Coordinates of C-alpha atoms and ligand atoms in Angstrom, one line a residue:
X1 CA 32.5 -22.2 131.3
X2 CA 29.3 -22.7 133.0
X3 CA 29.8 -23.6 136.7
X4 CA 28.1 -27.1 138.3
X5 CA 25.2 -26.5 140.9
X6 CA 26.9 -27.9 143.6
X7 CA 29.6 -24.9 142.9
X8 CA 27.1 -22.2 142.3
X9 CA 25.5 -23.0 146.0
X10 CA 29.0 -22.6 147.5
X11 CA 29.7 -19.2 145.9
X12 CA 26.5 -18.1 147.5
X13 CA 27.1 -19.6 151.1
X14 CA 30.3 -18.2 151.0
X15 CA 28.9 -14.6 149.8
X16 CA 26.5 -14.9 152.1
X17 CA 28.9 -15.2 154.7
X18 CA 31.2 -12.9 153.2
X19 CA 28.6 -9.9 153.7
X20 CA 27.3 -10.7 156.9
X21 CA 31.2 -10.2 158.1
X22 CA 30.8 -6.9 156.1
X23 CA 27.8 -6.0 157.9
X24 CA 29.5 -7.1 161.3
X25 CA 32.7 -5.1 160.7
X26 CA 30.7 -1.9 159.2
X27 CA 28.5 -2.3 162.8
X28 CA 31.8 -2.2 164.7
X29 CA 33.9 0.9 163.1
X30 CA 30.9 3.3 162.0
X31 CA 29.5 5.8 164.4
X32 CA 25.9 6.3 163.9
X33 CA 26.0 10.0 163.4
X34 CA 28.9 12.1 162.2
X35 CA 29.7 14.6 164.7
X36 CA 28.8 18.5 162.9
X37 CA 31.9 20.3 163.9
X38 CA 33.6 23.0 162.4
X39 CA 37.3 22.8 161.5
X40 CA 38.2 26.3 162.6
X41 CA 37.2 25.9 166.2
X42 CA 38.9 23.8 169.1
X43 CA 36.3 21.3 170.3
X44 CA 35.8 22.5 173.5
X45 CA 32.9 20.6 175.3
X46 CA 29.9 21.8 177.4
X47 CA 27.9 19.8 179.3
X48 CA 24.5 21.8 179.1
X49 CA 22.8 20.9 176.3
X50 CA 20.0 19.2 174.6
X51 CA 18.8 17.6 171.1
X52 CA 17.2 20.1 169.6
X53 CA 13.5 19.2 169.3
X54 CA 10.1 19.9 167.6
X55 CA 7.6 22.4 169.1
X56 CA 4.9 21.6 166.7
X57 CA 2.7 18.8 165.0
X58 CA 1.3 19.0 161.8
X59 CA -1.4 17.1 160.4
X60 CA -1.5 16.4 156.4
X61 CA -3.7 14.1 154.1
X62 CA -2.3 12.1 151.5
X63 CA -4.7 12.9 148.9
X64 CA -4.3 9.1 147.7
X65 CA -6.6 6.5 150.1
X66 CA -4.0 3.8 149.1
X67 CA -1.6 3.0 152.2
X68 CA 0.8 1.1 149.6
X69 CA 1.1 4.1 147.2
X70 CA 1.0 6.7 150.1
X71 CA 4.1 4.6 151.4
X72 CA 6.0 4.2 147.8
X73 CA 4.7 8.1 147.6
X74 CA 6.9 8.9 151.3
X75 CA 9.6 7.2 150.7
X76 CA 10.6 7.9 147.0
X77 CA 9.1 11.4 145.7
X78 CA 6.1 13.0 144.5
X79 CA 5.3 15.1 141.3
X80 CA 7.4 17.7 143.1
X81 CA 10.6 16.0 144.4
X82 CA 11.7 13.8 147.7
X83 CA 8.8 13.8 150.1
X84 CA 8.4 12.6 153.8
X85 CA 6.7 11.9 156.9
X86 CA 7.3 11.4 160.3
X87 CA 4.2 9.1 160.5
X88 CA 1.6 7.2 158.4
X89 CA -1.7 6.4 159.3
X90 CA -3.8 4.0 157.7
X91 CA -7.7 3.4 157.3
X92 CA -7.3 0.9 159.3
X93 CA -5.2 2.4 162.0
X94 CA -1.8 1.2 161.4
X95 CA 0.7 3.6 162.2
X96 CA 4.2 3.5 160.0
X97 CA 7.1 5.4 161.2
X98 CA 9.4 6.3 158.3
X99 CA 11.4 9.1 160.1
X100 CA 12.8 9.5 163.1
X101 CA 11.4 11.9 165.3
X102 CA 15.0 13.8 166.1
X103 CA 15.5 14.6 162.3
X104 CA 13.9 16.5 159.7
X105 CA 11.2 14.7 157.5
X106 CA 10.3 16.4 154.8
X107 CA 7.1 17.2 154.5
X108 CA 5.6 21.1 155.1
X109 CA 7.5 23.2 152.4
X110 CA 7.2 26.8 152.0
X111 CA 4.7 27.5 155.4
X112 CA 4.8 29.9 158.0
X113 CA 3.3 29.6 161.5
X114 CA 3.8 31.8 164.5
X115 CA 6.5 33.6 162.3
X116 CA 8.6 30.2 161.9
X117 CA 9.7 29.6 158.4
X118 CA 11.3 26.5 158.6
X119 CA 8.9 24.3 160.0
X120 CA 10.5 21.2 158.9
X121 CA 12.9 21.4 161.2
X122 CA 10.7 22.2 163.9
X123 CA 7.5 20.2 163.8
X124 CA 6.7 16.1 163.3
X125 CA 4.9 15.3 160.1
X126 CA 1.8 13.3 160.5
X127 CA 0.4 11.8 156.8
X128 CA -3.4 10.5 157.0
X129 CA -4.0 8.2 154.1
X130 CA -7.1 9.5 152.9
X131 CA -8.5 10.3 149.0
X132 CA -9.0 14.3 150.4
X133 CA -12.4 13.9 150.1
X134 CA -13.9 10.9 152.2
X135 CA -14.4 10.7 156.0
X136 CA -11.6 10.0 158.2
X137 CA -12.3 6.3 159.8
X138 CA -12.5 5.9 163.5
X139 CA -9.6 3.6 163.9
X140 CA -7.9 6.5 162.0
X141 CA -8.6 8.7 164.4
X142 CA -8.4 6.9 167.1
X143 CA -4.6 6.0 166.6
X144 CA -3.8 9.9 166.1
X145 CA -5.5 10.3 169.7
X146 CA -2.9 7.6 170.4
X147 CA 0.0 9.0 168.7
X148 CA -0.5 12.4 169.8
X149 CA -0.6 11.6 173.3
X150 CA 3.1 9.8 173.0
X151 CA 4.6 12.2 170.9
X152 CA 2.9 15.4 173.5
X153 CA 4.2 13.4 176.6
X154 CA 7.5 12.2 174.8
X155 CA 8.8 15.2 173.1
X156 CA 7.6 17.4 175.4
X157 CA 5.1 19.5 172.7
X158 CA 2.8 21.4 174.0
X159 CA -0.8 19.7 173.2
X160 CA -2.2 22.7 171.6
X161 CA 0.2 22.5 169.3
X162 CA -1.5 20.5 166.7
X163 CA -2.3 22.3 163.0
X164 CA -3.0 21.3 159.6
X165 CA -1.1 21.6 156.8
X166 CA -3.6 23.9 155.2
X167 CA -3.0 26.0 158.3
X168 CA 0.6 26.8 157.4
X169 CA 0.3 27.4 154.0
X170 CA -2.4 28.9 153.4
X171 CA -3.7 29.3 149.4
X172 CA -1.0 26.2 148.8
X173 CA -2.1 23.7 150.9
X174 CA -5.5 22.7 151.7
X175 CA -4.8 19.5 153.9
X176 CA -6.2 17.6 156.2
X177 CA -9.2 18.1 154.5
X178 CA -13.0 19.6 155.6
X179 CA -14.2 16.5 156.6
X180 CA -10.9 16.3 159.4
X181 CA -12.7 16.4 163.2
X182 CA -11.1 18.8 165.0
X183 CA -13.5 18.6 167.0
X184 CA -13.2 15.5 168.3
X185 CA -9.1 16.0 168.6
X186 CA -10.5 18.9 170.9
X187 CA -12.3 16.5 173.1
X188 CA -9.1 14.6 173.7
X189 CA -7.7 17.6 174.7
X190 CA -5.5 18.4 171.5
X191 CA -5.2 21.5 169.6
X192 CA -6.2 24.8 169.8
X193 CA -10.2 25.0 170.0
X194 CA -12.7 27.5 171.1
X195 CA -14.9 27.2 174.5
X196 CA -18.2 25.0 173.6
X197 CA -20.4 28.4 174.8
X198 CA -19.0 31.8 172.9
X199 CA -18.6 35.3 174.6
X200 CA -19.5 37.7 172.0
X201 CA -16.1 39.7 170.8
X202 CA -15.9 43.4 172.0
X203 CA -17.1 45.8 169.9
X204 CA -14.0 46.5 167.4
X205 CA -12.5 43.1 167.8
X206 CA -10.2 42.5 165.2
X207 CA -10.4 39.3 163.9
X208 CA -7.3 39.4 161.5
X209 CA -4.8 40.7 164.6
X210 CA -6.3 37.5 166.5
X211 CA -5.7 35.0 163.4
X212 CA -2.5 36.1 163.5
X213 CA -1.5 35.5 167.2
X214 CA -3.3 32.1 166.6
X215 CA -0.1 31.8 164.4
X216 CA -1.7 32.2 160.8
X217 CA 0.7 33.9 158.5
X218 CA -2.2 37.2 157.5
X219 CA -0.2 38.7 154.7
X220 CA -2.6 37.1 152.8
X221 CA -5.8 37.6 154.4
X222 CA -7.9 35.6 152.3
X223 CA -6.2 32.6 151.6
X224 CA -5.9 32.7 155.4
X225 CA -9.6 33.1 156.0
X226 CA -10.1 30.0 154.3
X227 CA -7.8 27.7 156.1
X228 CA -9.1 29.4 159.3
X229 CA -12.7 28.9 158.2
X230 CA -11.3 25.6 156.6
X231 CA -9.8 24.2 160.5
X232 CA -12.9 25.8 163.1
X233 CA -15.8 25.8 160.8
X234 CA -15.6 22.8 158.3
X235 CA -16.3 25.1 155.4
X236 CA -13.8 27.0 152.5
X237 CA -15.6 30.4 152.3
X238 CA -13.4 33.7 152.4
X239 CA -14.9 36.2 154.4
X240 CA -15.0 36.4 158.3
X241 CA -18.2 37.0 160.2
X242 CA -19.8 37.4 163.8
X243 CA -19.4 34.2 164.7
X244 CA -14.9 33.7 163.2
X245 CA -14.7 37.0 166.1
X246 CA -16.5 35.1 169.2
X247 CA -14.2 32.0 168.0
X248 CA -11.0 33.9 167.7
X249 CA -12.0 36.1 170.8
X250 CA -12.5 32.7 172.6
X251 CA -9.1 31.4 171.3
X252 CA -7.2 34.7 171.9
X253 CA -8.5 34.5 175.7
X254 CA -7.1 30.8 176.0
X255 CA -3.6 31.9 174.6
X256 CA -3.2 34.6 177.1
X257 CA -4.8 33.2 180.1
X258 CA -1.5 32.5 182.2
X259 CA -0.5 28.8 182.3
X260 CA -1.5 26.4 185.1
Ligands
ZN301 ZN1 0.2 18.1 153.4

């Protein structure tokens, strides 16, 4: 039997009403976050303690120039699997949060920086929609100015800490793109960047031992060379010269100058 109209829009009042009770009651009785504890232990609380939190930013393109794709893209999966962000940035300069910024987006994979593995669970993942080829826009990079300053002054990162995904996995990754301004990140006081006027390097500099205190994993030194040359010197060419040693001497003196 096919109901009358008049019952059909009773059925859906009352469901209607029946889920938002549902909705209610699950909002009463269910904790936001489990609690991780193990079984074989007796709970025994300590006061001193912290979430744990990132200690790095990392900077990615989407490779698509579409916000509405980029956003099916980080919140369903790519070619690869699941894949995430922290943060989306348009053309525009919209900013989407899709994760929050105490758990784990998934967006770096294999990568190594300053000898962390897991960067996942240390860093905030910032997607720029952008084709990987095109300019950045202004608005664009005007709300990461924006974004970086809260997330530096919020979470506590250092400013300097601000790479690319190219940067961390190098020969896999070659994100944000050559046409990313560092530079102009630099100017706003983000990232690690060398002085405007270069000290030549001491004779027998090596520029490899400095890459890797920068926090580039060397093991393979020409895939690194190209994200270095890549981030500081717009350009994808594998062989260091005169001027990658007065940068990296430049940037070596600023990570061991002691802190203000
Ligand atoms: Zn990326």
């Amino acid at each position: 039997m096919i109901p009358g109209a008049a019952t059909v829009a009773r059925c859906f009042r009352l469901a209607a009403v029946a889920s938002l009770l549902l909705v209610l009651a699950g909002c009463a009785t269910t904790p936001a976050v489990a609690p991780q504890r193990s079984s074989l232990a007796h709970w025994t609380p300590s006061p001193n303690f912290n979430a744990r939190k990132a200690q790095l930013i990392v900077l990615h393109h989407t490779s698509i120039g579409d916000p509405v794709a980029a956003l099916r893209v980080l919140r369903t999966r790519n070619s690869e699997g699941p894949v995430s962000a922290h943060y989306m940035i348009e053309a525009d300069g919209r900013i989407d949060q899709l994760v929050d910024d105490g758990d784990r987006a998934w967006h770096a994979g294999a990568a190594r920086w300053a000898g962390m593995t897991d960067i996942n669970s240390s860093s905030i993942g910032i997607e720029i929609d952008n084709d990987g080829e095109s300019p950045f826009s202004q608005p664009q990079i005007q709300s990461l100015v924006n974004l970086l300053a809260d997330l530096t002054s919020r979470l506590g990162i250092p400013r300097e800490a601000v790479v690319g995904h190219g940067d961390i996995a190098p020969g896999r990754k070659n994100d944000p793109s050559v046409q990313f301004p560092w530079a102009t990140l630099a100017r706003y006081g983000f990232g690690l960047w060398p002085d405007a006027v270069l000290i030549p390097a001491p004779p027998g500099f090596d520029s490899l031992a400095a890459m890797r205190l920068v926090g580039y994993d060397v093991s393979n030194p020409r895939n690194a060379i190209i994200a270095f040359h890549r981030h500081y010197r717009a350009m994808e060419t594998d062989t260091l010269d005169a001027t990658d040693a007065n940068i990296l001497y430049s940037l070596q003196r600023k990570l061991m100058a002691p802190r203000q």
